[in-house]
Coordinates of C-alpha atoms and ligand atoms in Angstrom, one line a residue:
M1 CA -17.5 -5.6 -12.9
I2 CA -14.7 -4.1 -10.9
E3 CA -11.6 -2.9 -12.8
V4 CA -8.3 -2.0 -11.2
S5 CA -5.4 -0.5 -13.1
A6 CA -1.9 -1.9 -12.6
F7 CA 1.4 -2.1 -14.4
K8 CA 2.3 -4.9 -16.9
W9 CA 5.9 -4.8 -15.6
V10 CA 8.0 -2.8 -13.2
P11 CA 11.7 -3.2 -12.2
P12 CA 12.4 -5.9 -9.6
F13 CA 12.8 -3.4 -6.7
A14 CA 9.2 -2.3 -7.1
Q15 CA 7.7 -5.8 -7.8
G16 CA 5.4 -6.7 -4.9
V17 CA 5.1 -3.1 -3.6
V18 CA 3.2 -1.3 -6.3
R19 CA 0.2 0.3 -4.8
D20 CA -2.5 -1.6 -6.7
L21 CA -1.6 -4.4 -4.2
R22 CA -3.6 -2.5 -1.5
V23 CA -6.7 -2.5 -3.7
R24 CA -6.2 -6.1 -4.8
W25 CA -5.8 -7.1 -1.1
A26 CA -8.9 -5.3 0.0
L27 CA -10.9 -6.9 -2.8
E28 CA -9.6 -10.3 -1.9
E29 CA -10.4 -9.8 1.8
A30 CA -13.9 -8.6 1.0
G31 CA -14.5 -11.4 -1.5
Y32 CA -15.1 -9.2 -4.6
G33 CA -13.9 -10.4 -8.0
Y34 CA -12.1 -7.9 -10.3
D35 CA -10.3 -7.5 -13.6
D36 CA -6.9 -5.9 -13.7
R37 CA -6.3 -3.4 -16.5
L38 CA -2.6 -3.8 -17.2
L39 CA -0.8 -0.7 -18.5
G40 CA 2.6 0.0 -20.0
F41 CA 4.3 3.2 -19.1
E42 CA 3.2 4.8 -22.4
D43 CA -0.5 4.0 -21.6
C44 CA -0.2 6.0 -18.4
A45 CA 0.7 9.1 -20.4
S46 CA -2.4 8.9 -22.6
S47 CA -5.1 11.5 -22.2
A48 CA -7.7 8.7 -21.8
Y49 CA -5.9 7.3 -18.8
R50 CA -5.2 10.7 -17.4
A51 CA -8.9 11.3 -17.4
W52 CA -9.2 8.4 -15.0
Q53 CA -6.0 8.9 -13.0
P54 CA -4.8 12.6 -13.5
F55 CA -1.2 11.8 -12.5
G56 CA -0.7 8.8 -14.8
Q57 CA -0.2 6.5 -11.8
V58 CA -1.7 3.3 -10.6
P59 CA -4.0 2.2 -9.2
A60 CA -7.2 3.6 -10.6
F61 CA -10.5 1.8 -9.9
R62 CA -14.0 1.6 -11.3
D63 CA -17.1 -0.4 -10.7
D64 CA -20.6 -0.1 -12.0
R65 CA -21.2 3.0 -9.8
V66 CA -18.0 5.0 -9.3
E67 CA -14.6 5.9 -10.8
M68 CA -11.8 6.6 -8.4
F69 CA -8.0 7.0 -8.0
E70 CA -5.8 7.2 -4.8
S71 CA -5.2 3.8 -3.2
G72 CA -6.3 4.9 0.2
A73 CA -9.6 6.3 -1.0
I74 CA -10.3 3.1 -3.0
V75 CA -9.5 0.9 0.0
L76 CA -11.8 3.0 2.1
Y77 CA -14.6 2.8 -0.5
I78 CA -14.3 -1.0 -0.6
A79 CA -14.2 -1.2 3.2
Q80 CA -17.4 0.8 3.5
K81 CA -19.1 -2.1 1.7
S82 CA -17.8 -4.9 3.8
D83 CA -17.9 -5.5 7.5
L84 CA -14.8 -7.7 7.0
L85 CA -12.8 -4.5 6.5
M86 CA -14.6 -2.0 8.7
P87 CA -17.0 -2.6 11.6
Y88 CA -20.6 -1.2 11.5
D89 CA -20.4 0.9 14.7
E90 CA -19.5 4.5 14.4
A91 CA -16.7 4.4 16.9
G92 CA -15.1 1.4 15.2
R93 CA -15.4 3.0 11.8
A94 CA -13.9 6.2 13.1
M95 CA -10.9 4.2 14.4
V96 CA -10.4 2.5 11.1
M97 CA -10.4 5.8 9.2
T98 CA -8.0 7.3 11.8
W99 CA -5.5 4.5 11.4
L100 CA -6.0 4.4 7.6
F101 CA -5.0 8.1 7.4
A102 CA -2.2 7.6 9.9
A103 CA -0.7 5.0 7.7
L104 CA -0.8 7.2 4.6
N105 CA -0.2 10.6 6.2
S106 CA 1.9 10.0 9.3
V107 CA 4.0 6.9 8.4
E108 CA 4.2 6.5 4.6
P109 CA 6.1 9.8 4.0
Y110 CA 8.9 8.6 6.3
V111 CA 9.1 5.3 4.4
T112 CA 9.0 6.9 1.0
D113 CA 11.7 9.4 1.9
L114 CA 14.0 6.6 2.7
A115 CA 13.0 4.5 -0.3
A116 CA 13.6 7.5 -2.6
I117 CA 17.2 7.8 -1.3
D118 CA 17.9 4.0 -1.4
L119 CA 16.1 3.0 -4.5
F120 CA 15.6 6.0 -6.8
H121 CA 18.7 8.1 -6.0
A122 CA 21.1 5.4 -4.9
G123 CA 24.7 6.6 -5.2
E124 CA 24.0 10.3 -5.6
A125 CA 26.3 12.5 -3.5
W126 CA 23.6 14.4 -1.6
T127 CA 22.1 11.2 -0.2
V128 CA 25.2 10.6 2.0
E129 CA 24.5 13.6 4.1
R130 CA 20.7 13.3 4.0
R131 CA 20.2 9.6 4.6
P132 CA 21.1 9.6 8.4
Q133 CA 18.6 12.3 9.1
V134 CA 15.9 10.5 7.1
E135 CA 16.6 7.2 8.9
D136 CA 16.5 8.9 12.3
A137 CA 13.2 10.5 11.7
L138 CA 11.8 7.2 10.4
R139 CA 13.0 5.3 13.4
R140 CA 11.4 7.8 15.8
R141 CA 8.1 7.4 13.9
L142 CA 8.4 3.6 14.0
G143 CA 9.1 3.7 17.7
D144 CA 6.0 5.7 18.4
L145 CA 4.0 3.4 16.1
Q146 CA 5.2 0.3 17.9
T147 CA 4.2 1.9 21.2
A148 CA 0.8 2.7 19.9
L149 CA 0.3 -0.8 18.7
G150 CA 1.3 -2.1 22.2
D151 CA 0.3 -5.8 22.5
R152 CA -2.7 -5.5 20.2
Q153 CA -3.0 -7.6 17.1
W154 CA -4.4 -4.9 14.8
F155 CA -4.3 -1.1 14.7
A156 CA -7.9 -0.2 14.7
G157 CA -9.5 -2.6 17.2
D158 CA -9.9 -6.3 17.8
Q159 CA -10.5 -7.1 14.2
F160 CA -8.2 -6.9 11.1
S161 CA -9.4 -3.9 9.1
A162 CA -8.7 -1.7 6.0
A163 CA -6.3 0.2 8.2
D164 CA -4.1 -2.8 8.5
I165 CA -4.0 -3.2 4.7
L166 CA -2.7 0.3 4.4
M167 CA -0.3 0.1 7.4
A168 CA 1.1 -3.3 6.3
T169 CA 1.7 -2.2 2.7
V170 CA 3.3 1.0 3.9
L171 CA 5.7 -0.9 6.2
R172 CA 6.6 -3.3 3.4
G173 CA 8.2 -0.3 1.7
L174 CA 11.1 -0.9 4.1
R175 CA 11.7 -4.5 2.9
H176 CA 14.9 -3.4 1.2
T177 CA 16.4 -2.6 4.7
A178 CA 16.7 -4.5 8.0
I179 CA 15.2 -1.6 10.0
L180 CA 12.0 -3.2 10.9
A181 CA 13.8 -6.0 12.7
D182 CA 14.6 -3.5 15.4
Y183 CA 10.9 -3.1 16.1
P184 CA 9.9 -6.7 17.0
A185 CA 6.2 -5.9 17.6
L186 CA 5.9 -4.2 14.2
S187 CA 7.8 -7.1 12.5
A188 CA 5.4 -9.6 14.1
Y189 CA 2.5 -7.4 13.1
L190 CA 3.6 -7.3 9.5
E191 CA 4.1 -11.1 9.4
R192 CA 0.6 -11.5 10.8
C193 CA -0.8 -9.3 8.0
T194 CA 1.1 -10.9 5.2
A195 CA 0.4 -14.4 6.3
R196 CA -3.3 -13.8 5.4
P197 CA -4.5 -15.8 2.5
A198 CA -6.0 -12.7 0.9
F199 CA -2.6 -11.0 0.9
R200 CA -0.9 -14.0 -0.6
R201 CA -3.5 -14.1 -3.4
A202 CA -3.2 -10.3 -4.0
L203 CA 0.5 -10.5 -4.2
A204 CA 0.5 -13.5 -6.6
E205 CA -2.0 -11.5 -8.8
Q206 CA 0.3 -8.5 -8.9
M207 CA 3.4 -10.6 -9.6
A208 CA 1.9 -12.8 -12.4
P209 CA 2.1 -10.2 -15.2
F210 CA 5.6 -9.1 -14.2
K211 CA 6.8 -12.7 -14.8
A212 CA 4.9 -12.9 -18.1
N213 CA 6.1 -9.5 -19.3
E214 CA 9.8 -9.7 -18.2
P215 CA 11.9 -7.8 -20.8
A216 CA 14.1 -10.1 -22.9
Ligands
GSH1 N1 -1.0 8.5 -3.7 C1 -1.1 7.6 -4.8 C2 0.3 7.3 -5.3 C3 0.2 6.3 -6.5 C4 1.6 6.0 -6.9 O1 2.6 6.6 -6.4 N2 1.7 5.0 -7.8 C5 3.0 4.6 -8.3 C6 3.2 3.1 -8.2 S1 3.2 2.5 -6.5 C7 3.1 4.9 -9.8 O2 2.1 4.8 -10.5 N3 4.3 5.4 -10.2 C8 4.5 5.8 -11.5 C9 4.6 7.3 -11.7 O3 4.5 8.0 -10.7 O4 4.8 7.7 -12.8 C10 -1.9 6.4 -4.4 O5 -1.8 6.0 -3.3 O6 -2.7 5.8 -5.2

């Protein structure tokens, strides 16, 4: 049986964007059932959990063959088992891997830099000077990303792929801003991704424990 670690509860600003969503989404697209292993923040500090996820973060993943952490690696592992997330031909697989890493390595840092300022350090004096630089750099990256997408539907070819799971979940990290509205092709792309039934199911699965474990 597949097991995925996730939080029992997170503050509202993080609900719906915790990274186990990527793994849940990939599993839903591929049609694999799974159990979520729900953790409190204290569980993440335990040596038992650190042996599975060394940084005490979510998600971690195991099935009857492997144990893993890092959401991108896990999504890639799932994709390698399903032609619904990655084509069989070598050129197609290379393109999926390329865009999967582009999402994590060339786009996500710009998104998380802004989110850190807006969500984790809101109101701190240093952010006033730093934020415009971070937003400018992000906007340049989004402009290039939109140009690269062109009028295609998906990043890595004609078919939805694991790369789109990573890219869409990265772009959702901007949901607390209106920035994406200035990039209509990226906005439409994100709508297309998040309208997928597998995404809706994955999101509902992440959100359910948050509602159940809401602090009094
Ligand atoms: N690179 C890791 C990042 C994992 C990560 O940042 N997880 C966050 C939730 S989205 C977390 O567990 N935060 C709690 C913490 O860092 O203590 C991945 O993609 O799996």
